[in-house]
Amino acid sequence: MSECTHNCSTCGESCGSRQEPQSLLQQPNPDSHIGKVYGVVSGKGGVGKSMVTSQLAVTMRRRGYQVGILDADVTGPSIPKAFGIHESATGTEDCLLPCKSSTGIEVMSTNLLLENETDPVIWRGPVISGVVQQFWTDVLWNCDYLFVDMPPGTGDVSLSVFQSIPLDGILIVASPQELVSMVVEKAVKMAEMMNVPIVGLVENMSYITCPDCSKKVYLFGEGKTREAAERHGLKLLAQMPIDPRLAALTDAGRIEDFEGDWLKGAADALEG
Ligand code: ADP
């Protein structure tokens, strides 16, 4: 047999230097209490992934759970603003402390660490991945449900989250147009390849409700969603309309004041 080149693609399977595949999963802060961890993913940006993450957190908090949001969308963090959190995160020698929303939801995000929250994050992929890992390993979480707002798509940071954080499952967020494209399929396949269970699909921006007659208008066609979800082998957990009141409250940092309960099906699935 030829000598080992330390390049496993050229060695034989019997090479003595071959190592068993090693888990890249990281341990959370030893003082953290973390129940279930769910990633919220989307095939691309702007479909309402952060909105669904925030609404899910609010729904679970209303059900009496301790809830946290780890904002892994490092270059486009929008969670603190939706909850009206503008202060900086603090820490001790041993840990970083998450900020708390008005109803007690714990939040950690790069925006809470920047000197100025409008500063852009101009960091290379490995640095961003490192920050996300630190949000898992260094932050002192106390939550029954931790939601990870993943970056859109299937890039570097998403991969790093899948590899380093032990996710109990993921929820996929898609808009109706996105559902009929291949973008969702890529997210589904990534989760399958990473052996993470998919809890189901949340469709956002499904319809609008006429303010005068309350009729639902399906801008992108009705009935296609269930069919598309089935095609991707996904359970349709919830359908959220476009709601100007929700957008206005989110922009004002008062997402917790919104009373809609569209994510009931998704919350039931997580409780189950
Ligand atoms: P993503 O995280 O997928 O990039 P966001 O959650 O940041 O997307 O949503 C993009 C924009 O659309 C935000 O301004 C958000 O407030 C708004 N938005 C998302 N979902 C809805 C909705 N159902 N109704 C009204 N506005 C929404």
JSON list of C-alpha atoms and ligand atoms in Angstrom, two decimals, residues 41-42 44-55 73 76-79 81-82 149-150 152 173 203-207 240-248 250-251 255 262, ligand 1:
[
{"chain": "A", "resi": 41, "resn": "VAL", "atom": "CA", "xyz": [-34.72, 28.74, 7.85]},
{"chain": "A", "resi": 42, "resn": "SER", "atom": "CA", "xyz": [-35.66, 30.09, 4.45]},
{"chain": "A", "resi": 44, "resn": "LYS", "atom": "CA", "xyz": [-33.75, 33.29, 0.45]},
{"chain": "A", "resi": 45, "resn": "GLY", "atom": "CA", "xyz": [-34.01, 36.62, 2.25]},
{"chain": "A", "resi": 46, "resn": "GLY", "atom": "CA", "xyz": [-37.06, 38.81, 2.63]},
{"chain": "A", "resi": 47, "resn": "VAL", "atom": "CA", "xyz": [-39.71, 36.09, 2.96]},
{"chain": "A", "resi": 48, "resn": "GLY", "atom": "CA", "xyz": [-40.37, 36.81, 6.65]},
{"chain": "A", "resi": 49, "resn": "LYS", "atom": "CA", "xyz": [-38.07, 34.34, 8.39]},
{"chain": "A", "resi": 50, "resn": "SER", "atom": "CA", "xyz": [-37.25, 36.79, 11.19]},
{"chain": "A", "resi": 51, "resn": "MET", "atom": "CA", "xyz": [-40.91, 37.75, 11.42]},
{"chain": "A", "resi": 52, "resn": "VAL", "atom": "CA", "xyz": [-41.92, 34.10, 11.87]},
{"chain": "A", "resi": 53, "resn": "THR", "atom": "CA", "xyz": [-39.09, 33.54, 14.38]},
{"chain": "A", "resi": 54, "resn": "SER", "atom": "CA", "xyz": [-40.27, 36.52, 16.43]},
{"chain": "A", "resi": 55, "resn": "GLN", "atom": "CA", "xyz": [-43.94, 35.58, 16.22]},
{"chain": "A", "resi": 73, "resn": "ASP", "atom": "CA", "xyz": [-28.64, 36.28, 10.74]},
{"chain": "A", "resi": 76, "resn": "GLY", "atom": "CA", "xyz": [-29.01, 41.29, 8.54]},
{"chain": "A", "resi": 77, "resn": "PRO", "atom": "CA", "xyz": [-30.08, 41.22, 12.17]},
{"chain": "A", "resi": 78, "resn": "SER", "atom": "CA", "xyz": [-33.66, 42.40, 12.64]},
{"chain": "A", "resi": 79, "resn": "ILE", "atom": "CA", "xyz": [-34.77, 40.69, 15.86]},
{"chain": "A", "resi": 81, "resn": "LYS", "atom": "CA", "xyz": [-35.50, 46.11, 16.47]},
{"chain": "A", "resi": 82, "resn": "ALA", "atom": "CA", "xyz": [-38.76, 44.11, 16.25]},
{"chain": "A", "resi": 149, "resn": "ASP", "atom": "CA", "xyz": [-33.01, 32.80, 13.28]},
{"chain": "A", "resi": 150, "resn": "MET", "atom": "CA", "xyz": [-30.76, 31.35, 10.60]},
{"chain": "A", "resi": 152, "resn": "PRO", "atom": "CA", "xyz": [-31.13, 32.87, 4.49]},
{"chain": "A", "resi": 173, "resn": "VAL", "atom": "CA", "xyz": [-40.47, 29.68, 6.03]},
{"chain": "A", "resi": 203, "resn": "GLU", "atom": "CA", "xyz": [-46.13, 29.96, 4.56]},
{"chain": "A", "resi": 204, "resn": "ASN", "atom": "CA", "xyz": [-45.80, 33.72, 4.97]},
{"chain": "A", "resi": 205, "resn": "MET", "atom": "CA", "xyz": [-47.49, 36.42, 2.91]},
{"chain": "A", "resi": 206, "resn": "SER", "atom": "CA", "xyz": [-50.10, 33.86, 1.86]},
{"chain": "A", "resi": 207, "resn": "TYR", "atom": "CA", "xyz": [-52.94, 36.34, 1.38]},
{"chain": "A", "resi": 240, "resn": "MET", "atom": "CA", "xyz": [-49.64, 33.97, 7.66]},
{"chain": "A", "resi": 241, "resn": "PRO", "atom": "CA", "xyz": [-51.23, 36.83, 5.73]},
{"chain": "A", "resi": 242, "resn": "ILE", "atom": "CA", "xyz": [-49.54, 40.11, 4.89]},
{"chain": "A", "resi": 243, "resn": "ASP", "atom": "CA", "xyz": [-50.83, 42.38, 7.60]},
{"chain": "A", "resi": 244, "resn": "PRO", "atom": "CA", "xyz": [-50.02, 46.11, 7.64]},
{"chain": "A", "resi": 245, "resn": "ARG", "atom": "CA", "xyz": [-50.71, 46.25, 11.43]},
{"chain": "A", "resi": 246, "resn": "LEU", "atom": "CA", "xyz": [-48.09, 43.58, 12.03]},
{"chain": "A", "resi": 247, "resn": "ALA", "atom": "CA", "xyz": [-45.58, 45.44, 9.83]},
{"chain": "A", "resi": 248, "resn": "ALA", "atom": "CA", "xyz": [-46.29, 48.73, 11.65]},
{"chain": "A", "resi": 250, "resn": "THR", "atom": "CA", "xyz": [-42.72, 45.43, 14.09]},
{"chain": "A", "resi": 251, "resn": "ASP", "atom": "CA", "xyz": [-41.27, 48.67, 12.74]},
{"chain": "A", "resi": 255, "resn": "ILE", "atom": "CA", "xyz": [-44.15, 42.99, 17.93]},
{"chain": "A", "resi": 262, "resn": "TRP", "atom": "CA", "xyz": [-51.59, 32.60, 13.01]},
{"chain": "B", "resi": 1, "resn": "ADP", "atom": "P1", "xyz": [-36.31, 37.69, 6.31]},
{"chain": "B", "resi": 1, "resn": "ADP", "atom": "O1", "xyz": [-35.94, 37.40, 7.72]},
{"chain": "B", "resi": 1, "resn": "ADP", "atom": "O2", "xyz": [-36.83, 36.47, 5.60]},
{"chain": "B", "resi": 1, "resn": "ADP", "atom": "O3", "xyz": [-35.27, 38.40, 5.52]},
{"chain": "B", "resi": 1, "resn": "ADP", "atom": "P2", "xyz": [-38.14, 39.61, 7.48]},
{"chain": "B", "resi": 1, "resn": "ADP", "atom": "O4", "xyz": [-38.78, 38.80, 8.53]},
{"chain": "B", "resi": 1, "resn": "ADP", "atom": "O5", "xyz": [-37.08, 40.58, 7.91]},
{"chain": "B", "resi": 1, "resn": "ADP", "atom": "O6", "xyz": [-37.58, 38.68, 6.32]},
{"chain": "B", "resi": 1, "resn": "ADP", "atom": "O7", "xyz": [-39.31, 40.35, 6.68]},
{"chain": "B", "resi": 1, "resn": "ADP", "atom": "C1", "xyz": [-39.02, 41.28, 5.63]},
{"chain": "B", "resi": 1, "resn": "ADP", "atom": "C2", "xyz": [-39.94, 42.50, 5.79]},
{"chain": "B", "resi": 1, "resn": "ADP", "atom": "O8", "xyz": [-41.29, 42.12, 5.56]},
{"chain": "B", "resi": 1, "resn": "ADP", "atom": "C3", "xyz": [-39.88, 43.11, 7.18]},
{"chain": "B", "resi": 1, "resn": "ADP", "atom": "O9", "xyz": [-39.97, 44.50, 7.06]},
{"chain": "B", "resi": 1, "resn": "ADP", "atom": "C4", "xyz": [-41.11, 42.55, 7.87]},
{"chain": "B", "resi": 1, "resn": "ADP", "atom": "O10", "xyz": [-41.60, 43.42, 8.88]},
{"chain": "B", "resi": 1, "resn": "ADP", "atom": "C5", "xyz": [-42.10, 42.41, 6.71]},
{"chain": "B", "resi": 1, "resn": "ADP", "atom": "N1", "xyz": [-43.05, 41.30, 6.86]},
{"chain": "B", "resi": 1, "resn": "ADP", "atom": "C6", "xyz": [-42.73, 40.00, 6.93]},
{"chain": "B", "resi": 1, "resn": "ADP", "atom": "N2", "xyz": [-43.82, 39.23, 7.06]},
{"chain": "B", "resi": 1, "resn": "ADP", "atom": "C7", "xyz": [-44.88, 40.09, 7.08]},
{"chain": "B", "resi": 1, "resn": "ADP", "atom": "C8", "xyz": [-46.31, 39.92, 7.22]},
{"chain": "B", "resi": 1, "resn": "ADP", "atom": "N3", "xyz": [-46.85, 38.71, 7.32]},
{"chain": "B", "resi": 1, "resn": "ADP", "atom": "N4", "xyz": [-47.08, 41.03, 7.22]},
{"chain": "B", "resi": 1, "resn": "ADP", "atom": "C9", "xyz": [-46.52, 42.26, 7.09]},
{"chain": "B", "resi": 1, "resn": "ADP", "atom": "N5", "xyz": [-45.20, 42.49, 6.95]},
{"chain": "B", "resi": 1, "resn": "ADP", "atom": "C10", "xyz": [-44.38, 41.42, 6.96]}
]
